[in-house]
mmCIF file with all atom_site columns, C-alpha atoms in Angstrom:
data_model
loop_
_atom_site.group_PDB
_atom_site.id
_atom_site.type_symbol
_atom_site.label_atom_id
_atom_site.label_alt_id
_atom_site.label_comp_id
_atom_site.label_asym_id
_atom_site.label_entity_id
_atom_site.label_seq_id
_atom_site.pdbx_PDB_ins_code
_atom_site.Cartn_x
_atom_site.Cartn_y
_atom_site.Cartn_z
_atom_site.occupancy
_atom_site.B_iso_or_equiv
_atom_site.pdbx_formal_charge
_atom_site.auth_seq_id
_atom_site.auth_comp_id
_atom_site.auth_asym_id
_atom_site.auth_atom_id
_atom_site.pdbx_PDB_model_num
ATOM 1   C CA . UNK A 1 1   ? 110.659 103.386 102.974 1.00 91.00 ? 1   UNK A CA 1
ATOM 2   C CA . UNK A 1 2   ? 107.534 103.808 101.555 1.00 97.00 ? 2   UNK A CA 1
ATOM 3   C CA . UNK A 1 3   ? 104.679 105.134 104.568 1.00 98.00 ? 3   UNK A CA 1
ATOM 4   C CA . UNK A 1 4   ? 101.100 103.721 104.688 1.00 98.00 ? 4   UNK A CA 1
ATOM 5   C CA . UNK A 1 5   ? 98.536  105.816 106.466 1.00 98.00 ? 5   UNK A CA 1
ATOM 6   C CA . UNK A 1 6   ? 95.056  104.265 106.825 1.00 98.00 ? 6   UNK A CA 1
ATOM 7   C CA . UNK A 1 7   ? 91.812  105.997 108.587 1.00 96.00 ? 7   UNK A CA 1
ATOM 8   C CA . UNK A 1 8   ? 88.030  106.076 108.891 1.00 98.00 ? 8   UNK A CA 1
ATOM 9   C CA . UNK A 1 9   ? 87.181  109.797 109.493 1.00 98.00 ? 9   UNK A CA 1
ATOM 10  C CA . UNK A 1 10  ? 83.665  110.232 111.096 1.00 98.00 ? 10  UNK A CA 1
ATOM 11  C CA . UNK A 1 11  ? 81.584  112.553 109.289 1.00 98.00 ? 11  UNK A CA 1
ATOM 12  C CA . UNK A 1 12  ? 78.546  114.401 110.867 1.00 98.00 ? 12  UNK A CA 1
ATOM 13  C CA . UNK A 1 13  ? 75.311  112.796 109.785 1.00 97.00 ? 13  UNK A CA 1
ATOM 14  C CA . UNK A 1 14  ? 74.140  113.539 106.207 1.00 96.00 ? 14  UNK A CA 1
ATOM 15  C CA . UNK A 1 15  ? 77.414  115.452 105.364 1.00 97.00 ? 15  UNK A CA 1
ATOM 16  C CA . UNK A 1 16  ? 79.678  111.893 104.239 1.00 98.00 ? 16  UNK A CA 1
ATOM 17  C CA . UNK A 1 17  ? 79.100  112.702 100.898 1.00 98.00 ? 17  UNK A CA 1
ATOM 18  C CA . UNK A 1 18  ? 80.179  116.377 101.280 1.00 97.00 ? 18  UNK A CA 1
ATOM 19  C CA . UNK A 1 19  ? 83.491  114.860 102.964 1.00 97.00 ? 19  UNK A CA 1
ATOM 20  C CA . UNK A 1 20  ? 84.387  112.613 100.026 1.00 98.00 ? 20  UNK A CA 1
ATOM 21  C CA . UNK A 1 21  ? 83.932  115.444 97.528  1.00 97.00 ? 21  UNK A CA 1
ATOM 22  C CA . UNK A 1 22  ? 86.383  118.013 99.754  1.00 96.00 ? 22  UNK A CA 1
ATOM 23  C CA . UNK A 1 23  ? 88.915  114.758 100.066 1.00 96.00 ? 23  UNK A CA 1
ATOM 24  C CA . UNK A 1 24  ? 88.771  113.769 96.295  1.00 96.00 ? 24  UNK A CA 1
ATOM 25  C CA . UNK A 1 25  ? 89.192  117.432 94.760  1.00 95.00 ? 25  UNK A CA 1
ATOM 26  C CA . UNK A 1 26  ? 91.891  117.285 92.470  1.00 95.00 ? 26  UNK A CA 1
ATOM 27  C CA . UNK A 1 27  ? 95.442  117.978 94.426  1.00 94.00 ? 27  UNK A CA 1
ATOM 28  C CA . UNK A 1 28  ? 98.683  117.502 91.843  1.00 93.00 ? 28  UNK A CA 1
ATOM 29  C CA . UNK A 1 29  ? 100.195 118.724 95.322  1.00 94.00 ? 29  UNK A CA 1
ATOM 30  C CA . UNK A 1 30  ? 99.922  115.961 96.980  1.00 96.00 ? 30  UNK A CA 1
ATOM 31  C CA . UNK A 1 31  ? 101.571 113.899 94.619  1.00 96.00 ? 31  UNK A CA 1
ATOM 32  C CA . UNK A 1 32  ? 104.608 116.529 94.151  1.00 96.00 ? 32  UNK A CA 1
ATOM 33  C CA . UNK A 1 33  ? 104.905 115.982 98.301  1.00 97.00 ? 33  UNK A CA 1
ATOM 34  C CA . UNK A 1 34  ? 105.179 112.379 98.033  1.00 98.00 ? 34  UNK A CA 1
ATOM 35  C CA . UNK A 1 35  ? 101.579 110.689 98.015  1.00 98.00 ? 35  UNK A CA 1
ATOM 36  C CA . UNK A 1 36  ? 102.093 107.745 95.568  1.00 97.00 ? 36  UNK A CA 1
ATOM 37  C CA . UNK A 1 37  ? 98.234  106.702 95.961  1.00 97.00 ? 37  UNK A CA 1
ATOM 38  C CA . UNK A 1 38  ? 95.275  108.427 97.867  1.00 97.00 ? 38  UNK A CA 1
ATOM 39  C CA . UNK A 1 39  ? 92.091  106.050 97.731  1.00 98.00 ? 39  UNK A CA 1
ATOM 40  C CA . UNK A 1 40  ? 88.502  107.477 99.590  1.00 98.00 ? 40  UNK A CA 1
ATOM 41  C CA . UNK A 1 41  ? 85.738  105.801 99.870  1.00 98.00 ? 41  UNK A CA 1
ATOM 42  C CA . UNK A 1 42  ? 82.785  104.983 101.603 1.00 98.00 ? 42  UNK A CA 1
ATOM 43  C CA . UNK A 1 43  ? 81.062  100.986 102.818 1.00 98.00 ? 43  UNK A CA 1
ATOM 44  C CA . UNK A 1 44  ? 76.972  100.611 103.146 1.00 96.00 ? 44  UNK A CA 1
ATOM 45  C CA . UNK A 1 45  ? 78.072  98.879  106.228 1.00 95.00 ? 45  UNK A CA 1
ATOM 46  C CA . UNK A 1 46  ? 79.101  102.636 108.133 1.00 97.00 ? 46  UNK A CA 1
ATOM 47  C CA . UNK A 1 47  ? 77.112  104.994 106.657 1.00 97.00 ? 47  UNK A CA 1
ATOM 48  C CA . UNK A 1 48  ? 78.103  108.016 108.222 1.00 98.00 ? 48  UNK A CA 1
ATOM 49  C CA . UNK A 1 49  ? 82.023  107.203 107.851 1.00 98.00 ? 49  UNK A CA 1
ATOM 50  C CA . UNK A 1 50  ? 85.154  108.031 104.783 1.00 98.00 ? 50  UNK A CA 1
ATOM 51  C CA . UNK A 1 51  ? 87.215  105.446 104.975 1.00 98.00 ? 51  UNK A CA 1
ATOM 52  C CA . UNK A 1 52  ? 91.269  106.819 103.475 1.00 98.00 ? 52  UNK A CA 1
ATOM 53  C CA . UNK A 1 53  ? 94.035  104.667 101.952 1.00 98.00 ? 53  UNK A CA 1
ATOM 54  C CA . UNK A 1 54  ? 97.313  106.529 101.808 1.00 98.00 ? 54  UNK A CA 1
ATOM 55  C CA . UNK A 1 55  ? 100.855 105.467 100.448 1.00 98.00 ? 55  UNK A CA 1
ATOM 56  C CA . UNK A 1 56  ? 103.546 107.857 100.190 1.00 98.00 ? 56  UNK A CA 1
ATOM 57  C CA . UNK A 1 57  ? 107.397 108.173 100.316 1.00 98.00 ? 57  UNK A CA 1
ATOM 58  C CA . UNK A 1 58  ? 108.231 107.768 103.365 1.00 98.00 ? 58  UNK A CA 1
ATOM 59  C CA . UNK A 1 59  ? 106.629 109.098 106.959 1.00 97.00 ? 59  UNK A CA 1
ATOM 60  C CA . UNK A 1 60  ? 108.502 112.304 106.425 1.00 98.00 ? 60  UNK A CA 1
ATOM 61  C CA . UNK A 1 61  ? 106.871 113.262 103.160 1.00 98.00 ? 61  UNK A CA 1
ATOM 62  C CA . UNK A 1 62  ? 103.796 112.372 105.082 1.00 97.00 ? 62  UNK A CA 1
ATOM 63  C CA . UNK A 1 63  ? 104.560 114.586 107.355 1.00 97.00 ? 63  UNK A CA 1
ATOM 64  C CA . UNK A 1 64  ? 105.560 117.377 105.876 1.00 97.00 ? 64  UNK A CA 1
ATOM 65  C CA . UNK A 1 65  ? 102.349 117.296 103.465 1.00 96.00 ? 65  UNK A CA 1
ATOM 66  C CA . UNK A 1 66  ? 100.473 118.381 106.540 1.00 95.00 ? 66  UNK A CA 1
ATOM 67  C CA . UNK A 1 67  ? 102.066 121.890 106.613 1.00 95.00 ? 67  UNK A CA 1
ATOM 68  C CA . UNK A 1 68  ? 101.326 122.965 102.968 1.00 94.00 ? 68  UNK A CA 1
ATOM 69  C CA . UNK A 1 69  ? 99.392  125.663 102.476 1.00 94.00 ? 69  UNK A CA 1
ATOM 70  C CA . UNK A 1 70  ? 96.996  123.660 100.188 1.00 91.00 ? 70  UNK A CA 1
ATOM 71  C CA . UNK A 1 71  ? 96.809  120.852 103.005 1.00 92.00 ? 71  UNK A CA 1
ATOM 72  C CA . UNK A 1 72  ? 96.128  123.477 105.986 1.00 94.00 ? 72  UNK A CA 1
ATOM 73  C CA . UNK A 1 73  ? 93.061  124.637 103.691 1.00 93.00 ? 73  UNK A CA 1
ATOM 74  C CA . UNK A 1 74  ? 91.824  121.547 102.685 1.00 90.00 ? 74  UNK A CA 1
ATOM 75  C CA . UNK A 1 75  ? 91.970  120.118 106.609 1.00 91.00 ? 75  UNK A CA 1
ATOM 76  C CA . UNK A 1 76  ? 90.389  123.732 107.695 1.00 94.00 ? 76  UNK A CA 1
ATOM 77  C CA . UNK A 1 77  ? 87.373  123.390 104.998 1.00 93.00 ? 77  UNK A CA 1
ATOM 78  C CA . UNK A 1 78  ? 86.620  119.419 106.202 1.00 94.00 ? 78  UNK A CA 1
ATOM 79  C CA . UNK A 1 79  ? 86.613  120.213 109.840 1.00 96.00 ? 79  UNK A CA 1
ATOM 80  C CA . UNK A 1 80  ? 82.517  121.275 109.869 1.00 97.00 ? 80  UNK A CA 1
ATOM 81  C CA . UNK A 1 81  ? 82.029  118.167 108.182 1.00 98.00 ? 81  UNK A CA 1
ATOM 82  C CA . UNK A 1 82  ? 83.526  116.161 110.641 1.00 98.00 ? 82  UNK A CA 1
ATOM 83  C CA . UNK A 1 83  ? 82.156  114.067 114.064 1.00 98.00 ? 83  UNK A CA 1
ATOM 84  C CA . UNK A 1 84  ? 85.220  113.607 115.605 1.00 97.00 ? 84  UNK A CA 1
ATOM 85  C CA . UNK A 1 85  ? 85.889  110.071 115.516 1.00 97.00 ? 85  UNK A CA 1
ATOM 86  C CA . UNK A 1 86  ? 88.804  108.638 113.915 1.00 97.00 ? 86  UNK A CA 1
ATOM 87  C CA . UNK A 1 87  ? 90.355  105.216 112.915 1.00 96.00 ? 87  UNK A CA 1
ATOM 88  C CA . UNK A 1 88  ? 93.379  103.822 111.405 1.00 96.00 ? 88  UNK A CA 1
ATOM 89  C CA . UNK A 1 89  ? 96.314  103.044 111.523 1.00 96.00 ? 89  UNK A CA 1
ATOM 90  C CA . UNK A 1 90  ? 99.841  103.731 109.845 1.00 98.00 ? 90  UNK A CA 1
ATOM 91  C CA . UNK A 1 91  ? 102.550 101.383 109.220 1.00 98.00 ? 91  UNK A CA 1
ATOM 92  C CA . UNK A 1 92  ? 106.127 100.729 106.859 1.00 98.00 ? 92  UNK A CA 1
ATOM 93  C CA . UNK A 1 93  ? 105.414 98.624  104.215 1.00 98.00 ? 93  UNK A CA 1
ATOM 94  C CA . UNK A 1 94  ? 107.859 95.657  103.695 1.00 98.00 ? 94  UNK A CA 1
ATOM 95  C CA . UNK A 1 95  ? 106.693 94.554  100.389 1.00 98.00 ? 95  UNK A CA 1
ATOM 96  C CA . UNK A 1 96  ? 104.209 92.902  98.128  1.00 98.00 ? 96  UNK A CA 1
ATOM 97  C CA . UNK A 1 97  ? 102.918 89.854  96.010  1.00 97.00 ? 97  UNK A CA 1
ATOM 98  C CA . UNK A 1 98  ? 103.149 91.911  93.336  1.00 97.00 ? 98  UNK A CA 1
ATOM 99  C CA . UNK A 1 99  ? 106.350 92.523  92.944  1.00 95.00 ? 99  UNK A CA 1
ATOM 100 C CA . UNK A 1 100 ? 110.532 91.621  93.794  1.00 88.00 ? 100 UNK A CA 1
ATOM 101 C CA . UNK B 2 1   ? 84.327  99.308  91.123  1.00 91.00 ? 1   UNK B CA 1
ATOM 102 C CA . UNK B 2 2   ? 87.549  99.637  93.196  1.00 97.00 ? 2   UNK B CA 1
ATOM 103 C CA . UNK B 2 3   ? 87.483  97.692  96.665  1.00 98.00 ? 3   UNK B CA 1
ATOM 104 C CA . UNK B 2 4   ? 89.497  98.122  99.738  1.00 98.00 ? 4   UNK B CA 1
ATOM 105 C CA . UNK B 2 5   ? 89.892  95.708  101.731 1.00 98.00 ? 5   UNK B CA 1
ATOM 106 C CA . UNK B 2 6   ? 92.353  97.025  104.994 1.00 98.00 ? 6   UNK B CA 1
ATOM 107 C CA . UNK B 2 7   ? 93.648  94.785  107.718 1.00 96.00 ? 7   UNK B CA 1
ATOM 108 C CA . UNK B 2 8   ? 95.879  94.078  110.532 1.00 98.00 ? 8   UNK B CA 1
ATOM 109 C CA . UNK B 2 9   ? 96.883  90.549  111.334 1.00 98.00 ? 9   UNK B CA 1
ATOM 110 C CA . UNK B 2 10  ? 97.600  89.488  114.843 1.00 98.00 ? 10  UNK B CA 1
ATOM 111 C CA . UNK B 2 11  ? 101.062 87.018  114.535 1.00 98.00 ? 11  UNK B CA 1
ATOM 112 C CA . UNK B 2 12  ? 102.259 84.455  117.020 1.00 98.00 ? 12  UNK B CA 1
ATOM 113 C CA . UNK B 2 13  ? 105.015 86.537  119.105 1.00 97.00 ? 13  UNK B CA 1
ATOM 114 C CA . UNK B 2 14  ? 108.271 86.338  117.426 1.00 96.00 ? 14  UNK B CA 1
ATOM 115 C CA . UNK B 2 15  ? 106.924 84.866  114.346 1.00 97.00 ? 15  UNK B CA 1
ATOM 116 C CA . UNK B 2 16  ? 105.989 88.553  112.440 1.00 98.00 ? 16  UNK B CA 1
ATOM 117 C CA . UNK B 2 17  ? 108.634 88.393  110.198 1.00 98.00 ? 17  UNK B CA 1
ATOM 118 C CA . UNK B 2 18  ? 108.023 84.666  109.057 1.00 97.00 ? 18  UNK B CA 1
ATOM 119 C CA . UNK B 2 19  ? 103.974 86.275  108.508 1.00 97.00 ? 19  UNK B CA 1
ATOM 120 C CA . UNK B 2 20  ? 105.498 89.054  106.166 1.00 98.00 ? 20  UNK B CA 1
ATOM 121 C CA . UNK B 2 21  ? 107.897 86.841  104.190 1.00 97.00 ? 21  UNK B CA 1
ATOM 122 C CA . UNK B 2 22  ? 105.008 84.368  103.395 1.00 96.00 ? 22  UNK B CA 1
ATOM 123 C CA . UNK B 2 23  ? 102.447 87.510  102.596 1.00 96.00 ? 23  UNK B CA 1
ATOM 124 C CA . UNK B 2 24  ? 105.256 88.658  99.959  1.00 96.00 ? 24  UNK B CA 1
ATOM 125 C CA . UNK B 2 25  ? 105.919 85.722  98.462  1.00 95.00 ? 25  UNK B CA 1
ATOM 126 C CA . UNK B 2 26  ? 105.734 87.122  94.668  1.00 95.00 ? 26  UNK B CA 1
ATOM 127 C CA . UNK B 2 27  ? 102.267 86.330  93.207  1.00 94.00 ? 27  UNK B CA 1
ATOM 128 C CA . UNK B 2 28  ? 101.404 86.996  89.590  1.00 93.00 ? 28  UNK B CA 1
ATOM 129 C CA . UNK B 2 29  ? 97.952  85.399  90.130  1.00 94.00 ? 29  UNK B CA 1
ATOM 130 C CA . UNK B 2 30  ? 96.937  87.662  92.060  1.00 96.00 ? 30  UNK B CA 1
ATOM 131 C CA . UNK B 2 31  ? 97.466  90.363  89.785  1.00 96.00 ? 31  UNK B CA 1
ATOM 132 C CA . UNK B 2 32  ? 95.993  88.122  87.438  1.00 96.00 ? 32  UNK B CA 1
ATOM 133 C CA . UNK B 2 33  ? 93.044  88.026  89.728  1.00 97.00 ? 33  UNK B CA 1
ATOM 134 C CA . UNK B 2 34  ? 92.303  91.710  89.552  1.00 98.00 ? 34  UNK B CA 1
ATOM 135 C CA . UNK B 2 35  ? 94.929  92.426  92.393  1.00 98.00 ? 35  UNK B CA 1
ATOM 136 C CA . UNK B 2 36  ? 95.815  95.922  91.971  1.00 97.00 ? 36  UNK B CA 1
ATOM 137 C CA . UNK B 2 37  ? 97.900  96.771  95.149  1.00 97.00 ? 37  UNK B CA 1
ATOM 138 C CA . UNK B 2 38  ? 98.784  94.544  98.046  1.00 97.00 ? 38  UNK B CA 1
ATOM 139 C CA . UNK B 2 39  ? 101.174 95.884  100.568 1.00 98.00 ? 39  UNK B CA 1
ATOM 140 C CA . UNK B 2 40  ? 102.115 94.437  103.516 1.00 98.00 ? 40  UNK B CA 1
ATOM 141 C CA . UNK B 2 41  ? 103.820 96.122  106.204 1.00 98.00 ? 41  UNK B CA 1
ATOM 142 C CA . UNK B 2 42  ? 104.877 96.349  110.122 1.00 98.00 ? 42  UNK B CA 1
ATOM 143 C CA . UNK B 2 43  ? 104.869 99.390  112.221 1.00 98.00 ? 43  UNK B CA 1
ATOM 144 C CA . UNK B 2 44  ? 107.169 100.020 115.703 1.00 96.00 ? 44  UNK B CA 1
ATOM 145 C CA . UNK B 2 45  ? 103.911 100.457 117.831 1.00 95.00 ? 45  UNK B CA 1
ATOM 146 C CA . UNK B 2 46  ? 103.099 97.468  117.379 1.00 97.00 ? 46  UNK B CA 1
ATOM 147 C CA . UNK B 2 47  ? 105.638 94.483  117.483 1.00 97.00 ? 47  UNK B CA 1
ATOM 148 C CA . UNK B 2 48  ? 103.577 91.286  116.790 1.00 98.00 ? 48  UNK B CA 1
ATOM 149 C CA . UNK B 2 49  ? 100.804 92.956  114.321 1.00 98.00 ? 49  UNK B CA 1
ATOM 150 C CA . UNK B 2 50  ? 101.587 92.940  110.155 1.00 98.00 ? 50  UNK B CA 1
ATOM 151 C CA . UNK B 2 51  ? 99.293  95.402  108.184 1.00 98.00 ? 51  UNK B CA 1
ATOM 152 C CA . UNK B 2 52  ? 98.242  94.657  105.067 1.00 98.00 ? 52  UNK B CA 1
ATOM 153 C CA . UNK B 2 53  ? 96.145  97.088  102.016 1.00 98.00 ? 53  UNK B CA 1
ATOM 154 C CA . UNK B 2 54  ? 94.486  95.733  99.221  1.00 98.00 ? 54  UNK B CA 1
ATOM 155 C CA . UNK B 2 55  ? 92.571  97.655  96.356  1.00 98.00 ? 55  UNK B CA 1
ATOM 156 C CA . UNK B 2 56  ? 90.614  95.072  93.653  1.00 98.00 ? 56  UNK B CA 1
ATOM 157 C CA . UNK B 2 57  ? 89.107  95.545  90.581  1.00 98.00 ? 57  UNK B CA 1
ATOM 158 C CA . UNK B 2 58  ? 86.026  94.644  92.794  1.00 98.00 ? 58  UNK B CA 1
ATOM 159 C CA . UNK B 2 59  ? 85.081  93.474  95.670  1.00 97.00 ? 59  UNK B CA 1
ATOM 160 C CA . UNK B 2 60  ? 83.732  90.078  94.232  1.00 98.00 ? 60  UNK B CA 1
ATOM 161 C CA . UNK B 2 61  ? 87.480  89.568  92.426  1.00 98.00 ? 61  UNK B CA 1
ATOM 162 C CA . UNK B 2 62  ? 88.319  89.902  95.460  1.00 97.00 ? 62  UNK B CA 1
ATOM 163 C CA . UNK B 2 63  ? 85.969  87.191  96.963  1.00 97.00 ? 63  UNK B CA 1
ATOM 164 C CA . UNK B 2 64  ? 86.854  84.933  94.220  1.00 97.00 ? 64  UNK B CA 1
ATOM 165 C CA . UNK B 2 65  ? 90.818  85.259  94.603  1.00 96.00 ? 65  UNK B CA 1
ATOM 166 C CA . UNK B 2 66  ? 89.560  83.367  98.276  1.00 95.00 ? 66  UNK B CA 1
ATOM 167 C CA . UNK B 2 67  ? 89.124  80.242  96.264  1.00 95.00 ? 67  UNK B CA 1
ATOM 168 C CA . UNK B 2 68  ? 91.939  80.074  94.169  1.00 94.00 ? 68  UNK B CA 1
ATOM 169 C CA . UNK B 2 69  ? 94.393  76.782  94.743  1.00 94.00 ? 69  UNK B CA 1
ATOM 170 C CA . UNK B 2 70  ? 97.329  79.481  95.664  1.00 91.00 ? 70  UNK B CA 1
ATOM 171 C CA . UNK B 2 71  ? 95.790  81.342  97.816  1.00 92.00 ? 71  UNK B CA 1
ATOM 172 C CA . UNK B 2 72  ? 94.304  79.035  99.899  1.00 94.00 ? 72  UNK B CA 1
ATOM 173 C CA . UNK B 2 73  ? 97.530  77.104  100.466 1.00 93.00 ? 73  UNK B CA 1
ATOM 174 C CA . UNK B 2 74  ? 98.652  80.355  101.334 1.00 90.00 ? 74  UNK B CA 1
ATOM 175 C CA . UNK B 2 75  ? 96.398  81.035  103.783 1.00 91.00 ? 75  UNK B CA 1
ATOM 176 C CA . UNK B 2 76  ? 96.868  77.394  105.427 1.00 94.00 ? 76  UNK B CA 1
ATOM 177 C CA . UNK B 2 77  ? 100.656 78.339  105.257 1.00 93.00 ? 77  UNK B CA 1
ATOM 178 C CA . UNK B 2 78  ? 99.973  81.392  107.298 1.00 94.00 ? 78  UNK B CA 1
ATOM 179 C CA . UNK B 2 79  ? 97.382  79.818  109.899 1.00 96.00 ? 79  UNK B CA 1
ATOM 180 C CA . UNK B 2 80  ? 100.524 78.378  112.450 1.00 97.00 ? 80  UNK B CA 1
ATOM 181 C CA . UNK B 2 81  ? 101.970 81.916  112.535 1.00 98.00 ? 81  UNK B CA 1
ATOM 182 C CA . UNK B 2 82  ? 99.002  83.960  113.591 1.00 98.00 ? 82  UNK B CA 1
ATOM 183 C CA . UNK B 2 83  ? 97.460  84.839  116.918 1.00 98.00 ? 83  UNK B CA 1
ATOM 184 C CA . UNK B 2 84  ? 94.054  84.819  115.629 1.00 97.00 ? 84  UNK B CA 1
ATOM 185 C CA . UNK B 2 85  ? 92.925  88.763  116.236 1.00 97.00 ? 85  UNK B CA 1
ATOM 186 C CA . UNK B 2 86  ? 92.543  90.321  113.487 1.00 97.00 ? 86  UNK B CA 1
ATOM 187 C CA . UNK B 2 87  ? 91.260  94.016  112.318 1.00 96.00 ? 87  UNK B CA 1
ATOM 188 C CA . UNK B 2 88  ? 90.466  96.203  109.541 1.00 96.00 ? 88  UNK B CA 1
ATOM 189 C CA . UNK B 2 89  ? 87.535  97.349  107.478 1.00 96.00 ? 89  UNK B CA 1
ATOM 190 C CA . UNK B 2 90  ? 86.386  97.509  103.850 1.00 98.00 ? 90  UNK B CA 1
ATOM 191 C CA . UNK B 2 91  ? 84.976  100.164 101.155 1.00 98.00 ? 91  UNK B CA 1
ATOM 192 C CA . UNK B 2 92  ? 84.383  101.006 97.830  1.00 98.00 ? 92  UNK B CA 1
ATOM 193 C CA . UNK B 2 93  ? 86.886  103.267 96.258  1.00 98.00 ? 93  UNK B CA 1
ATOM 194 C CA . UNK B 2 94  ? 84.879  106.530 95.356  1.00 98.00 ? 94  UNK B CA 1
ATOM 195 C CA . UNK B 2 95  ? 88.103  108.243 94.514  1.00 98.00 ? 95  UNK B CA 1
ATOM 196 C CA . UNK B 2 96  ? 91.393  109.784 94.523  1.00 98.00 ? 96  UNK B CA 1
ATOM 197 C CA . UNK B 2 97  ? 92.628  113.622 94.786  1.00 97.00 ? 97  UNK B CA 1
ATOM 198 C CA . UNK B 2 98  ? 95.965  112.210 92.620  1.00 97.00 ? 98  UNK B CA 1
ATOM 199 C CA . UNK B 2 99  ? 93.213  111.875 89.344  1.00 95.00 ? 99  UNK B CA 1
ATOM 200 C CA . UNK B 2 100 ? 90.335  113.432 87.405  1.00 88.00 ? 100 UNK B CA 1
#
């Protein structure tokens, strides 16, 4: 059952921009561990805040992303660039409009 | 550019299901409307909430799909089976690790 993951990641003031380049570098990784779409972005409306969109296979691919090597690094190199505060939320997805 | 547009929808207890079959009701206008995901989706945590992601070709496709005839009966279909809290947040898709 496909796994949604969704989260605002604080960033440390001035560095947001830092954090959406480490979360956007190019990972074919990811999507050979299951990540069928990996959105980041940012909103005028937080401005010290990533905001992360994440579909994958199911909860266990999620969850077993988190202990590749290439994941460990990536979460290691973001953590100076983080405030601590987190959002989100993660859910099963049922379906959609666009599609039977 | 790419909007987000993230949210959890509080449902009348006992009624979630009834929410999620009337947010998947297949919907080629939306696509149509610059709709480029829409999942909906229910997690175990949280028994009487349905989550729902949407990425747009922009954020003011997105405001426009508000008015369409469908939607809005849509939405008045939906008002008798939610609680009225709702949650979420919006960006701007900067990008994705899964392309250049």
């Amino acid at each position: 059952m496909t796994f949604a993951n969704v989260g605002t990641l604080g960033a440390v003031p001035g560095r947001r921009d830092e954090l959406v380049a480490q979360l956007t570098q190019r990972s074919d990784e990811l999507r050979e561990a299951g990540c069928l779409a990996y959105e980041v972005g940012v909103s005028d409306d937080a401005p010290d805040t990533v905001f992360v969109v994440e579909l994958w296979q199911s909860a266990d691919a999620h969850q077993a992303s988190l202990e590749l090597p290439q994941v460990r690094a990536a979460i290691a190199a973001a953590r100076p660039l983080l405030s601590g505060e987190f959002g989100g939320f993660r859910f099963d997805v049922i379906g959609s409009p666009l599609r039977d």
